[in-house]
Amino acid sequence: MPAAADGYVKWIPQGVPWRNWHDTVKVPIRGVAMIYPPTNLAYGSASINRTTALIQQAIAAAKAAGDSIRAVGRGWSLSDLPATSGRLLDTGQLTNMKAIRADQIHPGYPGNADARAGLWLVQCGTRISQVNRVLESDAVGRSLRTTGAANGQTIVGATAAGTHGSALGFGALHDHIVAIHLIAGPDRQYWLERASRPVLKDSLPATLGAEVRRDDQLFNAVLVGLGAFGVIHNLVIETRKRFLLKSVSFDKAANGKPLLLDAAMRRVIATLDFDSHPLLKSPAGHGRPYFFQPIIDPNSKPSEVLVTLMYERPWKAGYAPDYRLADSTFGPGYDFLTVVGRLLDVFKPAVPFFAQVAKGQLFDTSARTGSWGEIFGFKVTRTKVASGSVAVPLERALATLDLLIGLNQDIGPAPLVFGCRYVAKSPALLAMNRFDTTFVVSIDGVHNKTSMNFFDAIPARMEAAGIPFTQHWGKVNGYTPARVAATFGSDFSNWVAARHVLLPDAADRALFSNSYMKARGLDI
Amino acid sequence: MRPHAGLAVALSCCLSACASHVIRAAEAEPYGVAGQPFTVGQTSIGGARGLSTAGSGHVTRDECRSDNLAEVEVRRNVGQTLVTLLTLGIVSPATIRFTCATQRPAPPPTPDDGL
């Protein structure tokens, strides 16, 4: 019998339904296969191979039992994307990362010197918080270009669902990825890269026993793969030189009154012309903002806006990031929004007040300077938040905002706020950020019936208005088979074709499927 | 039933009539099982930790592979609260939910073998 230090799979049958981290999904499952990796090996080919064998052991057991199996890290998604009625494969302890050496890089890699210095191999269960902490250390001196608003997700969980931020001119979190190590069954594994951007020499994936496939289409399919291609064990990401962000927020105009969604603000939102707005004009020497996020309260009349701007600043020698949660005093507790959500279904007139509270809970708007990992750090709020997104081409930004505000007036008030974010286009076939500049309205707040009704009504309204849109796979969304096919067109059929190439056996495709995929016509 | 009692019952149902108390670490990188906390049932008898589904309660070696916890939550549902009330607190069951803190320090920044 192997020693525990060699790593093992622990099968934990589940007598109670599985719930996601935010407590918005509750499904009965057969059980969880916990992957406990070896502790007697440093992260390298031997350790990876042993862990791959454990993952394949868990997949084989599921296949033998006729169960589906889906990898899950933190269960951070607010939708039932990772869920299954079969087995969950827990990757939460596969938390290693290491730099790629210069001599390991493929001669055809087109990245410049800075890119070559910033390639990192990251294991699937590594949390964004850990990636930030390692990269931003003095020993490394690197940084991610963007993340979501929080850092609790695992890197594969977040990227497989298409998580994004609002870094102007850069894409989503998955757009850091340049190589993927995919476990596609009990006896099949791939090392995927783009043909147009080879990254590692073949000798390295060969040490893993992985079949190397350099193919743009296959890579871009798995990049936002929704867990449908198997278990992603490792990734290679590109990072950038570390930097600081100076964050400033405005909720008052120059006259001291609330900042409103007036003509000047609408112009900035639609054009990103910051110089056109006296309050949002960049201070001398700051350049164009790195990050921009207006948050609109649709329950105030006229709509009030809270704006966060962040400017890139050089890293200061000796700067030590503080990643800790802030000390708490008496105030809203851990599950505050859950309680509020239940009460607001009964006391609807209180919605505008509590929308203000939710805004404060969900968005950190204090002025500060810090590293990326500090500013987009831990969130206290864990349970029962409502969250969904609508993404459109930038030129349809104002029409979309007006539509959503009107929808809230018609069926609300819903205890939600609208956070506006900007994401550059991704080559990933099923990326939410598929428009040249994708304007994303992140709709967040209190989870209750009114909020859910609001989310349910969005797709039909958008279609009636003729606005092309996508939604976040990992949040509440209204995707149907027809909408997926219409939204993604040939990219969707190419995604399906890629799945058939990498998983040629129907039984293996079924192994990694779930009801979420079937309901959206993705499992064909 | 009097209106006030009805309102109290309705509010109690609305809020699930559960109790939840949480303490978490400031640098929380918690992990549990598939994103959920590990769960242990404990019953206090006469003010002492009488019974536990985790035996002596030393759970972290097997579950966490370290001695560090990220978060501990004590929960009581309606049934557990009722047992506590009916026994005047002599028997007091609760559910302990915990997550482990990440077991490893930040990995070294330089590679050390073929990969």
mmCIF file of N, CA, C and O in Angstrom, chain A residues 52-53 55-60 63 69 182-190 229-231 502-503 505 508-509 511-512:
data_model
loop_
_atom_site.group_PDB
_atom_site.id
_atom_site.type_symbol
_atom_site.label_atom_id
_atom_site.label_comp_id
_atom_site.label_asym_id
_atom_site.label_seq_id
_atom_site.Cartn_x
_atom_site.Cartn_y
_atom_site.Cartn_z
ATOM 1 N N THR A 52 -1.120 13.230 -11.766
ATOM 2 C CA THR A 52 -1.917 12.873 -12.945
ATOM 3 C C THR A 52 -2.468 11.467 -12.804
ATOM 4 O O THR A 52 -3.641 11.201 -13.124
ATOM 5 N N ALA A 53 -1.642 10.563 -12.299
ATOM 6 C CA ALA A 53 -2.096 9.182 -12.104
ATOM 7 C C ALA A 53 -3.259 9.128 -11.111
ATOM 8 O O ALA A 53 -4.206 8.346 -11.284
ATOM 9 N N ILE A 55 -5.436 11.586 -10.556
ATOM 10 C CA ILE A 55 -6.602 12.142 -11.248
ATOM 11 C C ILE A 55 -7.203 11.086 -12.176
ATOM 12 O O ILE A 55 -8.429 10.880 -12.220
ATOM 13 N N GLN A 56 -6.333 10.387 -12.902
ATOM 14 C CA GLN A 56 -6.828 9.373 -13.838
ATOM 15 C C GLN A 56 -7.449 8.189 -13.097
ATOM 16 O O GLN A 56 -8.397 7.573 -13.583
ATOM 17 N N GLN A 57 -6.928 7.907 -11.914
ATOM 18 C CA GLN A 57 -7.521 6.856 -11.085
ATOM 19 C C GLN A 57 -8.954 7.225 -10.702
ATOM 20 O O GLN A 57 -9.869 6.393 -10.762
ATOM 21 N N ALA A 58 -9.146 8.491 -10.327
ATOM 22 C CA ALA A 58 -10.485 8.953 -9.948
ATOM 23 C C ALA A 58 -11.427 8.957 -11.161
ATOM 24 O O ALA A 58 -12.608 8.611 -11.044
ATOM 25 N N ILE A 59 -10.896 9.344 -12.316
ATOM 26 C CA ILE A 59 -11.714 9.349 -13.533
ATOM 27 C C ILE A 59 -12.109 7.919 -13.902
ATOM 28 O O ILE A 59 -13.262 7.635 -14.247
ATOM 29 N N ALA A 60 -11.150 7.009 -13.795
ATOM 30 C CA ALA A 60 -11.428 5.608 -14.131
ATOM 31 C C ALA A 60 -12.496 5.027 -13.206
ATOM 32 O O ALA A 60 -13.384 4.279 -13.649
ATOM 33 N N LYS A 63 -15.823 6.302 -14.309
ATOM 34 C CA LYS A 63 -16.233 5.669 -15.569
ATOM 35 C C LYS A 63 -16.725 4.241 -15.308
ATOM 36 O O LYS A 63 -17.750 3.814 -15.862
ATOM 37 N N ILE A 69 -18.102 12.878 -14.036
ATOM 38 C CA ILE A 69 -17.151 13.457 -13.083
ATOM 39 C C ILE A 69 -16.763 14.848 -13.563
ATOM 40 O O ILE A 69 -16.489 15.055 -14.749
ATOM 41 N N LEU A 182 -4.051 18.945 -20.212
ATOM 42 C CA LEU A 182 -5.425 18.441 -20.088
ATOM 43 C C LEU A 182 -5.424 16.931 -19.870
ATOM 44 O O LEU A 182 -4.852 16.187 -20.668
ATOM 45 N N ILE A 183 -6.098 16.497 -18.815
ATOM 46 C CA ILE A 183 -6.309 15.066 -18.575
ATOM 47 C C ILE A 183 -7.681 14.732 -19.152
ATOM 48 O O ILE A 183 -8.713 15.111 -18.591
ATOM 49 N N ALA A 184 -7.681 14.028 -20.270
ATOM 50 C CA ALA A 184 -8.922 13.844 -21.020
ATOM 51 C C ALA A 184 -9.495 12.441 -20.875
ATOM 52 O O ALA A 184 -10.274 12.001 -21.708
ATOM 53 N N GLY A 185 -9.129 11.754 -19.834
ATOM 54 C CA GLY A 185 -9.671 10.428 -19.606
ATOM 55 C C GLY A 185 -8.717 9.593 -18.776
ATOM 56 O O GLY A 185 -7.640 10.065 -18.393
ATOM 57 N N PRO A 186 -9.114 8.366 -18.491
ATOM 58 C CA PRO A 186 -8.281 7.512 -17.632
ATOM 59 C C PRO A 186 -6.918 7.206 -18.244
ATOM 60 O O PRO A 186 -5.984 6.880 -17.522
ATOM 61 N N ASP A 187 -6.798 7.300 -19.562
ATOM 62 C CA ASP A 187 -5.524 6.950 -20.190
ATOM 63 C C ASP A 187 -5.145 7.904 -21.320
ATOM 64 O O ASP A 187 -4.481 7.517 -22.270
ATOM 65 N N ARG A 188 -5.625 9.157 -21.215
ATOM 66 C CA ARG A 188 -5.308 10.106 -22.281
ATOM 67 C C ARG A 188 -5.017 11.474 -21.662
ATOM 68 O O ARG A 188 -5.757 11.945 -20.800
ATOM 69 N N GLN A 189 -3.920 12.080 -22.091
ATOM 70 C CA GLN A 189 -3.624 13.447 -21.644
ATOM 71 C C GLN A 189 -2.966 14.226 -22.785
ATOM 72 O O GLN A 189 -2.246 13.664 -23.607
ATOM 73 N N TYR A 190 -3.250 15.512 -22.828
ATOM 74 C CA TYR A 190 -2.738 16.368 -23.889
ATOM 75 C C TYR A 190 -1.956 17.534 -23.294
ATOM 76 O O TYR A 190 -2.250 18.022 -22.204
ATOM 77 N N PHE A 229 -13.954 19.280 -21.308
ATOM 78 C CA PHE A 229 -12.922 18.539 -22.023
ATOM 79 C C PHE A 229 -12.163 17.576 -21.103
ATOM 80 O O PHE A 229 -11.266 16.878 -21.553
ATOM 81 N N GLY A 230 -12.480 17.585 -19.851
ATOM 82 C CA GLY A 230 -11.766 16.759 -18.896
ATOM 83 C C GLY A 230 -11.249 17.610 -17.756
ATOM 84 O O GLY A 230 -11.825 18.651 -17.427
ATOM 85 N N VAL A 231 -10.153 17.172 -17.175
ATOM 86 C CA VAL A 231 -9.588 17.869 -16.020
ATOM 87 C C VAL A 231 -8.316 18.583 -16.454
ATOM 88 O O VAL A 231 -7.361 17.938 -16.908
ATOM 89 N N LEU A 502 -10.744 15.925 -29.231
ATOM 90 C CA LEU A 502 -9.979 15.617 -28.012
ATOM 91 C C LEU A 502 -10.618 14.503 -27.189
ATOM 92 O O LEU A 502 -9.937 13.837 -26.399
ATOM 93 N N LEU A 503 -11.923 14.350 -27.348
ATOM 94 C CA LEU A 503 -12.642 13.270 -26.667
ATOM 95 C C LEU A 503 -13.388 12.464 -27.728
ATOM 96 O O LEU A 503 -14.603 12.593 -27.881
ATOM 97 N N ASP A 505 -14.324 9.448 -27.979
ATOM 98 C CA ASP A 505 -15.319 8.468 -27.530
ATOM 99 C C ASP A 505 -16.505 9.184 -26.889
ATOM 100 O O ASP A 505 -16.332 10.029 -25.999
ATOM 101 N N ASP A 508 -16.560 9.118 -23.177
ATOM 102 C CA ASP A 508 -15.705 10.084 -22.473
ATOM 103 C C ASP A 508 -16.337 11.475 -22.464
ATOM 104 O O ASP A 508 -16.205 12.222 -21.491
ATOM 105 N N ARG A 509 -17.016 11.825 -23.557
ATOM 106 C CA ARG A 509 -17.701 13.127 -23.562
ATOM 107 C C ARG A 509 -18.801 13.138 -22.501
ATOM 108 O O ARG A 509 -18.996 14.129 -21.801
ATOM 109 N N LEU A 511 -18.778 11.446 -19.839
ATOM 110 C CA LEU A 511 -18.115 11.408 -18.533
ATOM 111 C C LEU A 511 -17.921 12.819 -17.968
ATOM 112 O O LEU A 511 -18.054 13.049 -16.774
ATOM 113 N N PHE A 512 -17.623 13.769 -18.839
ATOM 114 C CA PHE A 512 -17.317 15.133 -18.383
ATOM 115 C C PHE A 512 -18.481 16.104 -18.635
ATOM 116 O O PHE A 512 -18.286 17.311 -18.638
#
